[in-house]
Coordinates of C-alpha atoms in Angstrom, one line a residue:
Chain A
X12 CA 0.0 0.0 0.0
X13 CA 3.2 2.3 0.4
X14 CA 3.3 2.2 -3.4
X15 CA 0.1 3.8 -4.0
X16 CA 1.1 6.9 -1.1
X17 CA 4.0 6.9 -3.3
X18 CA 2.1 7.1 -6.1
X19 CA 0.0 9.9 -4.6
X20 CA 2.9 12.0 -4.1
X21 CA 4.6 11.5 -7.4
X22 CA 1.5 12.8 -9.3
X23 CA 1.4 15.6 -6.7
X24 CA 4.2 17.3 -7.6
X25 CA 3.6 20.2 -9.4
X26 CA 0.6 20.4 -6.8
X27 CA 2.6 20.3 -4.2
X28 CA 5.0 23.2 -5.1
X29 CA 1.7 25.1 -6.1
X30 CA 0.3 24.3 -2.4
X31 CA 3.3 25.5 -0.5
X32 CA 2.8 29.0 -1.7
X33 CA -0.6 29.3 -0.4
X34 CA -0.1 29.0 3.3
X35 CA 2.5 31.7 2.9
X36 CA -0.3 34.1 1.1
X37 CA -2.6 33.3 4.0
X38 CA -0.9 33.7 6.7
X39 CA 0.5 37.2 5.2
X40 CA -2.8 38.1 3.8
X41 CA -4.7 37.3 7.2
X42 CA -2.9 38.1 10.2
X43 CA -5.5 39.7 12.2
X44 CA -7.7 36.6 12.1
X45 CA -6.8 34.4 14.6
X46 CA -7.7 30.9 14.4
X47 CA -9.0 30.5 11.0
X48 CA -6.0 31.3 9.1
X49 CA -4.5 28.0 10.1
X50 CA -8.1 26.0 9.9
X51 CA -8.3 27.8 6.5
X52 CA -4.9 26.4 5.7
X53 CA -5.7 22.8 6.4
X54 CA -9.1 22.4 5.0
X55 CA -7.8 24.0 1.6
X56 CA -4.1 22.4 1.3
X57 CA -6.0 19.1 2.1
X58 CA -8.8 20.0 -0.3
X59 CA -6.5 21.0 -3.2
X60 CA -4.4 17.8 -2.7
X61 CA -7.2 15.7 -2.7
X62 CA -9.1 16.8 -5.4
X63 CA -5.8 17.0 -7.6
X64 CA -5.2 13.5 -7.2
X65 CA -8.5 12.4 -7.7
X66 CA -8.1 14.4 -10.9
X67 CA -5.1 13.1 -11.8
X68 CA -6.2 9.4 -11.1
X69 CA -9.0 9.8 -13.4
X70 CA -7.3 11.5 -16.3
X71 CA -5.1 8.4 -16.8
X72 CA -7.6 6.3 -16.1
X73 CA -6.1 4.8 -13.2
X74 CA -8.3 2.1 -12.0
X75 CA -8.1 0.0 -15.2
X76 CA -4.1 0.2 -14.2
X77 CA -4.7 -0.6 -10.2
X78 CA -7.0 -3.2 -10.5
X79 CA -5.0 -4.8 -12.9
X80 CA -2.2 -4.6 -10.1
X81 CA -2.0 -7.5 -7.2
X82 CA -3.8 -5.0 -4.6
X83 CA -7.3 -5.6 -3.6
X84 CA -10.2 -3.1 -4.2
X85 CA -10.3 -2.8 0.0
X86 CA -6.9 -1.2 -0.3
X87 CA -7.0 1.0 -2.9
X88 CA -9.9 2.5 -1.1
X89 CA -8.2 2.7 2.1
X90 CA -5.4 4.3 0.7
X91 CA -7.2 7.1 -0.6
X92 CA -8.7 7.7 2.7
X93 CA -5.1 7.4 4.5
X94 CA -3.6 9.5 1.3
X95 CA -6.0 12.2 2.6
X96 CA -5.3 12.1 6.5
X97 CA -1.6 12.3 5.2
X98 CA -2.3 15.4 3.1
X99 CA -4.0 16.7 6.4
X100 CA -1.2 16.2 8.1
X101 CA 1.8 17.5 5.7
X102 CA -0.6 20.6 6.0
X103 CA -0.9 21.2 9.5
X104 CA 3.4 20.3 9.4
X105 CA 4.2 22.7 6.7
X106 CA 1.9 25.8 8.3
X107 CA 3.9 25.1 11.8
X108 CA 7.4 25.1 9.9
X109 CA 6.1 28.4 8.2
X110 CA 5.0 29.8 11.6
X111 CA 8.2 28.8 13.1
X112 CA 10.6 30.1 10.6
X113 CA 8.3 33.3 9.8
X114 CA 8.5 33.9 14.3
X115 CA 12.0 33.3 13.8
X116 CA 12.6 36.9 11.4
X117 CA 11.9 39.8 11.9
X118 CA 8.9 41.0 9.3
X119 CA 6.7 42.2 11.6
X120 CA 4.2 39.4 10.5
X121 CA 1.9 38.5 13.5
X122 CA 1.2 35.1 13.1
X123 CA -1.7 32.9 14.5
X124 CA 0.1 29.8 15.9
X125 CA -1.9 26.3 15.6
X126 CA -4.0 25.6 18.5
X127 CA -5.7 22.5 19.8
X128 CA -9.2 24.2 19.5
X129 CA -8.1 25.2 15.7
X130 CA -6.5 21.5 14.8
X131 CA -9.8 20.3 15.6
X132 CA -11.9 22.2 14.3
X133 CA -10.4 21.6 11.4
X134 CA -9.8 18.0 11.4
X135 CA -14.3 18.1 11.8
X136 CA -14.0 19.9 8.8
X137 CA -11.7 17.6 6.3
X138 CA -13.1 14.3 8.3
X139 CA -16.8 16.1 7.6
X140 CA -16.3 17.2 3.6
X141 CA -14.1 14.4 2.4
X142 CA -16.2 11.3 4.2
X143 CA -19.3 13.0 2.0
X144 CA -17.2 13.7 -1.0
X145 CA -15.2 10.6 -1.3
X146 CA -18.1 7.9 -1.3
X147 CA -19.4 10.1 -4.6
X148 CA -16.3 10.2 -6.1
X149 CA -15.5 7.1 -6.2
X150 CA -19.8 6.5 -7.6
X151 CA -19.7 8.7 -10.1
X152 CA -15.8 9.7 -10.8
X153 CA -14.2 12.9 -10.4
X154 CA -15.6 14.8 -13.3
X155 CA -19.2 14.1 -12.3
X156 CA -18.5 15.2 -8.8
X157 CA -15.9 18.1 -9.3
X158 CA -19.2 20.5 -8.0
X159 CA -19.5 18.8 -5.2
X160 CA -16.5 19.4 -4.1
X161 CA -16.1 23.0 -4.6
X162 CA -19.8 23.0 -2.8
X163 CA -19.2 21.1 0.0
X164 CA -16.0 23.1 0.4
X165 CA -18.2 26.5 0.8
X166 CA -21.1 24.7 2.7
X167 CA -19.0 22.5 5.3
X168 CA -16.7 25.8 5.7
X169 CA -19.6 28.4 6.0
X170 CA -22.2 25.9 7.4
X171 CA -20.9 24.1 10.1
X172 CA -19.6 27.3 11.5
X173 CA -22.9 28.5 11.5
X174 CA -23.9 25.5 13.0
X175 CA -21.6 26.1 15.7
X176 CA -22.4 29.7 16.1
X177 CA -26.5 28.5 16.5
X178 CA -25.3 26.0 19.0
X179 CA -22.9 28.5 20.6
X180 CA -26.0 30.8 21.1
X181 CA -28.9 28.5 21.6
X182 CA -26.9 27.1 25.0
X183 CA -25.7 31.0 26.1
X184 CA -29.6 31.6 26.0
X185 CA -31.5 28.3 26.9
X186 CA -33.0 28.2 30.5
X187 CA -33.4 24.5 30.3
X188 CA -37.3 24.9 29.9
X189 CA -36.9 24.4 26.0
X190 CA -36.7 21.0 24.4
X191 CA -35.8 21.4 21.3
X192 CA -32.7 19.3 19.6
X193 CA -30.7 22.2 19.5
X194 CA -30.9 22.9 23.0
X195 CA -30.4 19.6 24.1
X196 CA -27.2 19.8 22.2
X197 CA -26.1 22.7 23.3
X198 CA -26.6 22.3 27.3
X199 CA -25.3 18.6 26.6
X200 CA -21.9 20.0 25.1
X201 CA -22.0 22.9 27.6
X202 CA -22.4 19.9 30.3
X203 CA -19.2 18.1 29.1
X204 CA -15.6 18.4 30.0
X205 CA -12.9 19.5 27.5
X206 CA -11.6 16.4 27.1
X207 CA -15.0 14.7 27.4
X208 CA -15.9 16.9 24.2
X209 CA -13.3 16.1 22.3
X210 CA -13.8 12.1 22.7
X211 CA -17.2 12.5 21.7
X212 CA -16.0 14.7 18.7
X213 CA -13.4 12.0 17.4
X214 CA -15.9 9.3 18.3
X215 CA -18.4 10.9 16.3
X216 CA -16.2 11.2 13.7
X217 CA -14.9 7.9 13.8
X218 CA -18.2 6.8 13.5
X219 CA -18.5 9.0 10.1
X220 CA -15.2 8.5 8.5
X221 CA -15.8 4.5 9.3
X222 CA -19.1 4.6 7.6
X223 CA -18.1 6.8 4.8
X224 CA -15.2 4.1 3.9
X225 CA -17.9 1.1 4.0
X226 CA -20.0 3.0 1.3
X227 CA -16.8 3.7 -0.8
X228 CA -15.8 0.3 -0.1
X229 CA -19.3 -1.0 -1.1
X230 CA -19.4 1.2 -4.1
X231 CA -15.7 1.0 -5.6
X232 CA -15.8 -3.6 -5.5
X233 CA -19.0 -3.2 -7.6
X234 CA -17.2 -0.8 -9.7
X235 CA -16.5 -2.0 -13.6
X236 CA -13.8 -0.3 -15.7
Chain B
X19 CA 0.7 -29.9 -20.6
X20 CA -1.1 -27.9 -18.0
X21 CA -4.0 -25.2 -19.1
X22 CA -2.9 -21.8 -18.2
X23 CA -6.3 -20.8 -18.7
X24 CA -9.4 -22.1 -18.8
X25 CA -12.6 -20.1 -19.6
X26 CA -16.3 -22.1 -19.3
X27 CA -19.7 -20.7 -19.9
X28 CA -18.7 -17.2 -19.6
X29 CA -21.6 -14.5 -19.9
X30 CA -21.7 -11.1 -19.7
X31 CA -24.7 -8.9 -20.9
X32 CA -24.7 -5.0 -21.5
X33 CA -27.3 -2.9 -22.9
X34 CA -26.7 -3.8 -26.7
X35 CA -24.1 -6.6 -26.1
X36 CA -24.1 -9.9 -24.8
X37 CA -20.8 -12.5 -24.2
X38 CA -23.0 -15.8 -24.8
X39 CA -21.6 -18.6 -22.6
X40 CA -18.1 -18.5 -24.5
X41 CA -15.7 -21.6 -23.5
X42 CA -11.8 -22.1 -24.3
X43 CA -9.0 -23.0 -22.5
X44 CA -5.0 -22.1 -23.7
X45 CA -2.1 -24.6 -22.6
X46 CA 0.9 -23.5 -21.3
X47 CA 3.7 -22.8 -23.7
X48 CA 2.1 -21.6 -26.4
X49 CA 0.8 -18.2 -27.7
X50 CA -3.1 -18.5 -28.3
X51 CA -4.1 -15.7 -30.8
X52 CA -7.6 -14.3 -30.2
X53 CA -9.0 -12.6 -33.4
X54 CA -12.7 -11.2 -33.8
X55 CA -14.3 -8.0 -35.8
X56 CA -14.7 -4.8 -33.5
X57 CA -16.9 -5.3 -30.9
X58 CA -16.8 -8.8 -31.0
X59 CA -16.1 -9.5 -27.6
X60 CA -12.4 -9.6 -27.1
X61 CA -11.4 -6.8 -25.0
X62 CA -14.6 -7.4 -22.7
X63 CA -13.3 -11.4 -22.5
X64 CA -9.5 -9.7 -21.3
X65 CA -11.3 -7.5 -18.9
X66 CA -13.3 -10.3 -17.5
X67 CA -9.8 -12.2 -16.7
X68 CA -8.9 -9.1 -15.5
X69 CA -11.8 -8.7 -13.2
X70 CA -12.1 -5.2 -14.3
X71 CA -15.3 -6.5 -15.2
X72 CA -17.4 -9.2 -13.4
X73 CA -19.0 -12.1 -15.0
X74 CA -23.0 -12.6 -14.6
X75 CA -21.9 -16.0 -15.4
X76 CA -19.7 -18.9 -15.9
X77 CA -15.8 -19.9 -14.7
X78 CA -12.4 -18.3 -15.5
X79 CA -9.6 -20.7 -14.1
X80 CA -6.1 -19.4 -14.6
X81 CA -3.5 -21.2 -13.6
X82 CA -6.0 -23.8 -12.5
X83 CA -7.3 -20.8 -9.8
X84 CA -10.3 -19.3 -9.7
X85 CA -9.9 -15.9 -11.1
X86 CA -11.8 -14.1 -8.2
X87 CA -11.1 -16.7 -5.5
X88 CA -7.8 -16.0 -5.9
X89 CA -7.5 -12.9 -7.7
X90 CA -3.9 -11.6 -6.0
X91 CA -2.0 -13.9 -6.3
X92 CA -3.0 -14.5 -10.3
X93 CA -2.6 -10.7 -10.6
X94 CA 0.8 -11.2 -9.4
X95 CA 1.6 -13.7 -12.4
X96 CA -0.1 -12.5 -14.9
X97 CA 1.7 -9.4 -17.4
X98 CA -0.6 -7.1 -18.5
X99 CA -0.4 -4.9 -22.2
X100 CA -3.6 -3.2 -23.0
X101 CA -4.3 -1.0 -26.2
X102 CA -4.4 2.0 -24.7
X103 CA -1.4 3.5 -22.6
X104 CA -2.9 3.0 -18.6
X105 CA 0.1 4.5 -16.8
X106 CA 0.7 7.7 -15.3
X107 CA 1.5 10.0 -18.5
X108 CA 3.4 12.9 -16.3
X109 CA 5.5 10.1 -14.7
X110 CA 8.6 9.1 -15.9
X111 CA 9.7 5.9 -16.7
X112 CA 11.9 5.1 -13.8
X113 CA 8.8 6.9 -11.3
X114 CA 6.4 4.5 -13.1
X115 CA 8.3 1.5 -12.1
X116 CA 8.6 2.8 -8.3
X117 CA 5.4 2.7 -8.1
X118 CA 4.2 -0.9 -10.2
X119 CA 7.3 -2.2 -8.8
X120 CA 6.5 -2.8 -5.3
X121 CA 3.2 -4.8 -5.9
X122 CA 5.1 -7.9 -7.8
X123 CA 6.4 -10.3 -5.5
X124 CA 9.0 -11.4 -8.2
X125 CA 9.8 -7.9 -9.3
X126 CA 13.5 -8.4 -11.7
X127 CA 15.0 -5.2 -11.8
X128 CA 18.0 -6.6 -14.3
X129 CA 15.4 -7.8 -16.6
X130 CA 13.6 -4.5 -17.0
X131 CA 16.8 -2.8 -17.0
X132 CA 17.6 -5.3 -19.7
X133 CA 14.1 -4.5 -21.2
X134 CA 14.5 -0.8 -21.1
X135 CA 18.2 -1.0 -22.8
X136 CA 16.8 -3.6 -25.5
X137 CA 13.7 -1.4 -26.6
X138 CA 16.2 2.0 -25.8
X139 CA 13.7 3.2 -24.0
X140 CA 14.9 6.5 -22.1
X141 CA 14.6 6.1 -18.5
X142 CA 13.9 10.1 -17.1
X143 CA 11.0 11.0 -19.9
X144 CA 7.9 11.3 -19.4
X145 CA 5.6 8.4 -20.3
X146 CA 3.3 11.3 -22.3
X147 CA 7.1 12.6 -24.1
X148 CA 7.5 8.9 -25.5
X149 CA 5.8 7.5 -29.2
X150 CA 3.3 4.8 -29.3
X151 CA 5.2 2.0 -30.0
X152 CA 7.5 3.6 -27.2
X153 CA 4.5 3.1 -25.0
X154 CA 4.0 -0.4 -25.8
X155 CA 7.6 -1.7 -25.2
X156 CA 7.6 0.5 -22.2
X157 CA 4.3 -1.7 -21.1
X158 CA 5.9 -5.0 -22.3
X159 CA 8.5 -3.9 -20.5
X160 CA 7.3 -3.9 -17.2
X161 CA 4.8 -7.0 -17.8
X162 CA 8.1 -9.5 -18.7
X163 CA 9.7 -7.9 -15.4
X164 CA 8.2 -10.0 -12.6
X165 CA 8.4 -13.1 -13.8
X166 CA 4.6 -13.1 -15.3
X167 CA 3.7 -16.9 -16.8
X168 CA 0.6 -15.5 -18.7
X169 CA 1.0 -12.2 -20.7
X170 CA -2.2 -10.8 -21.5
X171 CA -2.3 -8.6 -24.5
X172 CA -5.2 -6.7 -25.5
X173 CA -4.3 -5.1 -29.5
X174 CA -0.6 -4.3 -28.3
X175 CA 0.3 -4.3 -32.4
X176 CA -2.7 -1.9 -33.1
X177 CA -1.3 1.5 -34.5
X178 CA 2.8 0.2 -34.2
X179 CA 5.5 0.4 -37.3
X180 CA 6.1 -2.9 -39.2
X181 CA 9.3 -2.8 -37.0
X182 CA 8.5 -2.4 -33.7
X183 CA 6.2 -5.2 -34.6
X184 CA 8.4 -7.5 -35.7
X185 CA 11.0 -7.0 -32.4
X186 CA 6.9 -7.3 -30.3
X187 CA 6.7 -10.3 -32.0
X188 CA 10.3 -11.7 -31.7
X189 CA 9.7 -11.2 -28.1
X190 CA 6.6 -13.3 -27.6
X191 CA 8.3 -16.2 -29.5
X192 CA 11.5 -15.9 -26.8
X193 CA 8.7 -15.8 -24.4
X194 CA 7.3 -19.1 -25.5
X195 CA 10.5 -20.7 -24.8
X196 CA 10.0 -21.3 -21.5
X197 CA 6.9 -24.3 -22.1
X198 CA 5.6 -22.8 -18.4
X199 CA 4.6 -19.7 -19.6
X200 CA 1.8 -18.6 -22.3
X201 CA 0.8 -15.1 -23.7
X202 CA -2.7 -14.8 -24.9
X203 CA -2.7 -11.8 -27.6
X204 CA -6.1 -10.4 -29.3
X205 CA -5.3 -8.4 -32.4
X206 CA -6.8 -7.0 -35.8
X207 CA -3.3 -7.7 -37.7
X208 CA -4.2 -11.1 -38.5
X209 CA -1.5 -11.7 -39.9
X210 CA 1.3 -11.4 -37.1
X211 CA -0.7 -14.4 -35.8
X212 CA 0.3 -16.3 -38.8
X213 CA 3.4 -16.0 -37.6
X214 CA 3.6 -16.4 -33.9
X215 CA 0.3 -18.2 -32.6
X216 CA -0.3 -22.0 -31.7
X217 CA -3.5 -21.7 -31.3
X218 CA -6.7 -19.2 -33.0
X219 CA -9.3 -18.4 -30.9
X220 CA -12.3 -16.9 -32.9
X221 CA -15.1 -15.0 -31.3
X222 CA -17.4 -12.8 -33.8
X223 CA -20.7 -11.5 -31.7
X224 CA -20.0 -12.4 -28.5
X225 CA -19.6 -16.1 -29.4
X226 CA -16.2 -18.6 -30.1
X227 CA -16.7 -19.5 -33.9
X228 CA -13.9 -21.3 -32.8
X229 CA -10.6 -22.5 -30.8
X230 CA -8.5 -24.6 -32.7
X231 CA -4.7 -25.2 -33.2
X232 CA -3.3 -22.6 -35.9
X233 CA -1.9 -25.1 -38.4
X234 CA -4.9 -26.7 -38.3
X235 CA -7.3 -23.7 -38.9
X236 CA -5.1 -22.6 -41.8
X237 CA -4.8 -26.3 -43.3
X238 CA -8.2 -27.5 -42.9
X239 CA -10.3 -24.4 -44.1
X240 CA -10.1 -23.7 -48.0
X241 CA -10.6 -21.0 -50.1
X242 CA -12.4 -22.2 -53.2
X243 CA -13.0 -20.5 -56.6
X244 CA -15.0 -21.9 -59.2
X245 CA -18.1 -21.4 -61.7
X246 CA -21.5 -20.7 -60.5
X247 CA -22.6 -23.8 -62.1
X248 CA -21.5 -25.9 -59.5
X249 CA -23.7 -24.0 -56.8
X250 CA -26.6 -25.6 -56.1
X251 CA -28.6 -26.0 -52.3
X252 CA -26.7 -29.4 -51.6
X253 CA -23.1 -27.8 -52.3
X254 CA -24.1 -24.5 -51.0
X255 CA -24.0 -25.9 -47.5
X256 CA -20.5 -26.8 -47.7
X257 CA -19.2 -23.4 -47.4
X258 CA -19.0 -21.3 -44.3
X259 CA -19.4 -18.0 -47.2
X260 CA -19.9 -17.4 -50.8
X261 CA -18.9 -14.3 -53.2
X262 CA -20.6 -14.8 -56.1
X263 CA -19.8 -12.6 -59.1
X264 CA -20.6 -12.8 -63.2
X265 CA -18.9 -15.3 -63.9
X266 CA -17.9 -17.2 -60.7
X267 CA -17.9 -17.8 -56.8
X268 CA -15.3 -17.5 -54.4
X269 CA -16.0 -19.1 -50.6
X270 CA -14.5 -20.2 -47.5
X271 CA -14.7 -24.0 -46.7
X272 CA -14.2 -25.5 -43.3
X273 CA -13.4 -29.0 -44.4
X274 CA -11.5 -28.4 -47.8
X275 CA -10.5 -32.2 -48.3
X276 CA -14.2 -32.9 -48.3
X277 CA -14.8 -30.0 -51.0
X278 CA -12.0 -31.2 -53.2
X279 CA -13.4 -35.5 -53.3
X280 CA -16.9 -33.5 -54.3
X281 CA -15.7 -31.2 -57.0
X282 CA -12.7 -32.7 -58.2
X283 CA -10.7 -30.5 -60.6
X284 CA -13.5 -28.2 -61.3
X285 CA -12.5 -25.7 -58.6
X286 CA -9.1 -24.1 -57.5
X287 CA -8.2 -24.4 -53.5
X288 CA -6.6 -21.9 -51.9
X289 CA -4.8 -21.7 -48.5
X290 CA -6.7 -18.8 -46.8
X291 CA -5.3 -15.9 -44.4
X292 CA -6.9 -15.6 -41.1
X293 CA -8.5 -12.5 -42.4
X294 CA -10.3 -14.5 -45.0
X295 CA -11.2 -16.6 -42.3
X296 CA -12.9 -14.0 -40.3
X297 CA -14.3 -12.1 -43.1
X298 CA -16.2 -14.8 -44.2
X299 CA -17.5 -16.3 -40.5
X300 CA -18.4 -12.5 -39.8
X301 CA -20.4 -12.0 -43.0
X302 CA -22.0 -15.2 -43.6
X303 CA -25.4 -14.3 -42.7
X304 CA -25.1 -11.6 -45.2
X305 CA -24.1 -14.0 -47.9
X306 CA -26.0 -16.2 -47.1
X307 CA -29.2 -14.2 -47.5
X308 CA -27.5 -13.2 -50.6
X309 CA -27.3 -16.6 -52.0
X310 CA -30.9 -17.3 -51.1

């Protein structure tokens, strides 16, 4: 399965190059913004690495090549789910080298470090776009599906922090008379621990990245080519 | 000797297509040519063995395994060529290997050096910077590099020079050397078969015509000219096609031997190219509507 990470990476890059430029842009370009820069960062370094190699894969047609390869269907699925956690984290590695070296001149660039709130936040995100995105991509291909992506990369990045503003604000208010789901939610989550949060987070997304490969999985060993 | 490959009531049905229940096996040793109009079924038989496409019925055995059963480990000594280029085309040559490399159990790296300085392939261009024919040898290249005992070759002579056809062709025959291996080769260019194949394996519509040893396709079927006055219902039947013009007919017989003891020295017998051989089983409804 190293072979196909490999793989990944070869194909990647003239990506690659391109995405290394990008953090440096954003973290210029937004230094008053405090945690998203760096959530900003992940989601779209993981998004344009992703999406490039699905690209790539189906411009040379290379499932009629992998599954011609001794490698089981299981795997090449797998892979592209590990070949994204792996983009996620060469993302979050290359935007604390940048903040590292950038703190070590002297530009006058105030920089918003990575923080444990922001890594999560956006590991929901990528764990939250790609476990939709993938399943269709590997139904329909990459062309079908390219306006998914670029959708679910607006409505994941504008909607669940909406979501999280609505929840944010419907515990703040509730006086525990309501009963709506919201509510519920949000005195449930105010309830919790930090740590307890963050298990039920990762949990939850467990849950959704597991399920997400199944369908793929389902999907990609009835696949013909 | 041992079949390599066994295929038994295969079927596969799309919309305007059907594989009807197709049967053959290949021994090992030999090179079984599989020759068929367009459409006719080949490339969706390869992709079949390949599971690239899945049966609705019927067996594929290769190397006495169960294609699917055991799917890896036939993958792993099988060589692949298809038609069209399937690598990466911004890869190089020596990246492209990195990656195939690693899946092959038996992966040679002095034999596809040896490949890659025998075809003069160069190592650092891009797959997409090299020629067609480039692009074969580069496939045969890494196919013959892990030790494969069946090459599968779906049109690798399709669009290639005379001479890079001839060195293909060379290749296959080394190949064959070794009685443990086979390559099973579907192509239009009937006539490199001539050359190379043990064995013809004819499918026209989704169905095997036939599967017979070469020599004794080409020395058994006949291609008989003579007047029209010999055509009648009873001889009709004797010929797998008929071209009948002004002043004569011209047809393809299956059993010339039998042809000649009825005619006698009425009619010239001719040995026919595979071509002729498939021209007339793919047209012989038309003729024969014709003739009626």
């Amino acid at each position: 399965m190293l072979s196909l990470f490999l793989k990944d990476f070869l194909i990647l890059k003239r990506t690659i190059l391109f995405a290394a430029i990008y953090p440096v842009i954003l973290i210029v370009g937004f230094q008053n913004s405090g945690d998203v820069v760096f959530v900003i960062n992940l989601v779209a370094i993981t998004y344009i690495l992703l999406i490039s190699v699905c690209a790539y894969d189906e411009k040379n047609k290379a499932d009629v090549l992998l599954n011609s390869l001794p490698i089981s269907r299981n795997k090449v699925v797998l892979a592209r789910y590990v070949s994204l956690y792996l983009f996620a984290v060469l993302a979050v590695f290359y935007y604390c080298v940048l903040v590292a070296l950038l703190g070590l001149t002297n530009l006058g660039v105030r920089i918003s470090p990575m923080t444990g709130q922001s890594l999560l936040i956006g590991v929901v995100l990528v764990s939250v776009m790609y476990g939709i995105y993938l399943p269709l991509f590997f139904k329909f291909g990459y062309i079908k599906t390219r306006i998914v992506g670029i959708a679910l990369f607006f409505v994941v990045f504008f909607g669940l922090g909406s979501l999280a503003q609505m929840i944010t604000k419907v515990g703040q208010t509730a006086d525990g008379s309501g009963n709506s789901f919201l509510q519920s939610l949000a005195l449930m989550v105010n309830g919790l621990s930090s740590t307890q949060t963050v298990l039920c987070i990762v949990a939850v997304l467990f849950i959704l990245v597991f399920l997400s490969f199944r369908m793929s999985l389902k999907i990609y060993r009835g696949k013909e080519f | 000797m041992a079949a390599i490959l066994e295929i038994e009531g295969l079927e596969k049905k799309f919309q305007n297509f059907r594989l009807d229940h197709i049967s053959f096996s290949m021994e090992e040793g030999c090179i079984m040519g599989f020759i068929g109009p367009n459409g006719s079924g080949k490339t969706t038989t390869m992709k079949l063995i390949m599971h690239l496409l899945k049966k609705d019925a019927g067996s594929i055995k290769v190397f006495g395994l169960d294609n699917l059963e055991r799917e890896k480990e036939i993958k792993n000594r099988i060589g692949f060529v298809y038609d069209e280029n399937c690598f990466y085309e911004d890869l190089t040559l020596l990246e492209m290997r990195r990656v195939v490399a690693p899946f092959y159990s038996a992966w040679n790296e002095e034999a596809f050096q040896g490949y890659l300085a025998r075809f003069s392939l160069p190592k650092n261009k891009k797959i997409k910077e090299l020629s067609r024919g480039m692009k074969m040898e580069y496939s045969l290249a890494i196919a013959l590099s892990h030790n494969a005992q069946l090459l599968l070759m779906d049109e690798p002579t399709s669009g290639l020079d005379p001479l890079v056809r001839q060195e293909m062709l060379e290749l296959l025959m080394e190949i064959v050397q070794d009685e443990h291996k086979g390559v099973f080769l579907s192509t239009h260019i009937t006539s490199d078969l001539e050359k190379i194949a043990d064995y013809i394996t004819f499918i026209d519509n989704g169905s095997i015509v036939f599967s017979r040893a070469k020599d004794e396709v080409l020395e058994n079927f006949g291609l008989v000219k003579g007047p029209l006055v010999l055509l009648d219902a009873d001889t009709r039947r004797l010929f797998v096609g008929l071209r009948e013009g002004r002043f004569g007919f011209e047809g393809l017989v299956a059993d010339k031997y039998r042809v000649a003891r009825t005619f006698g020295d009425k009619i010239v017998i001719d040995r026919p190219t595979l071509d002729d051989i498939m021209i007339y089983f793919s047209g012989r409804e038309s003729n024969a509507q014709s003739v009626s």
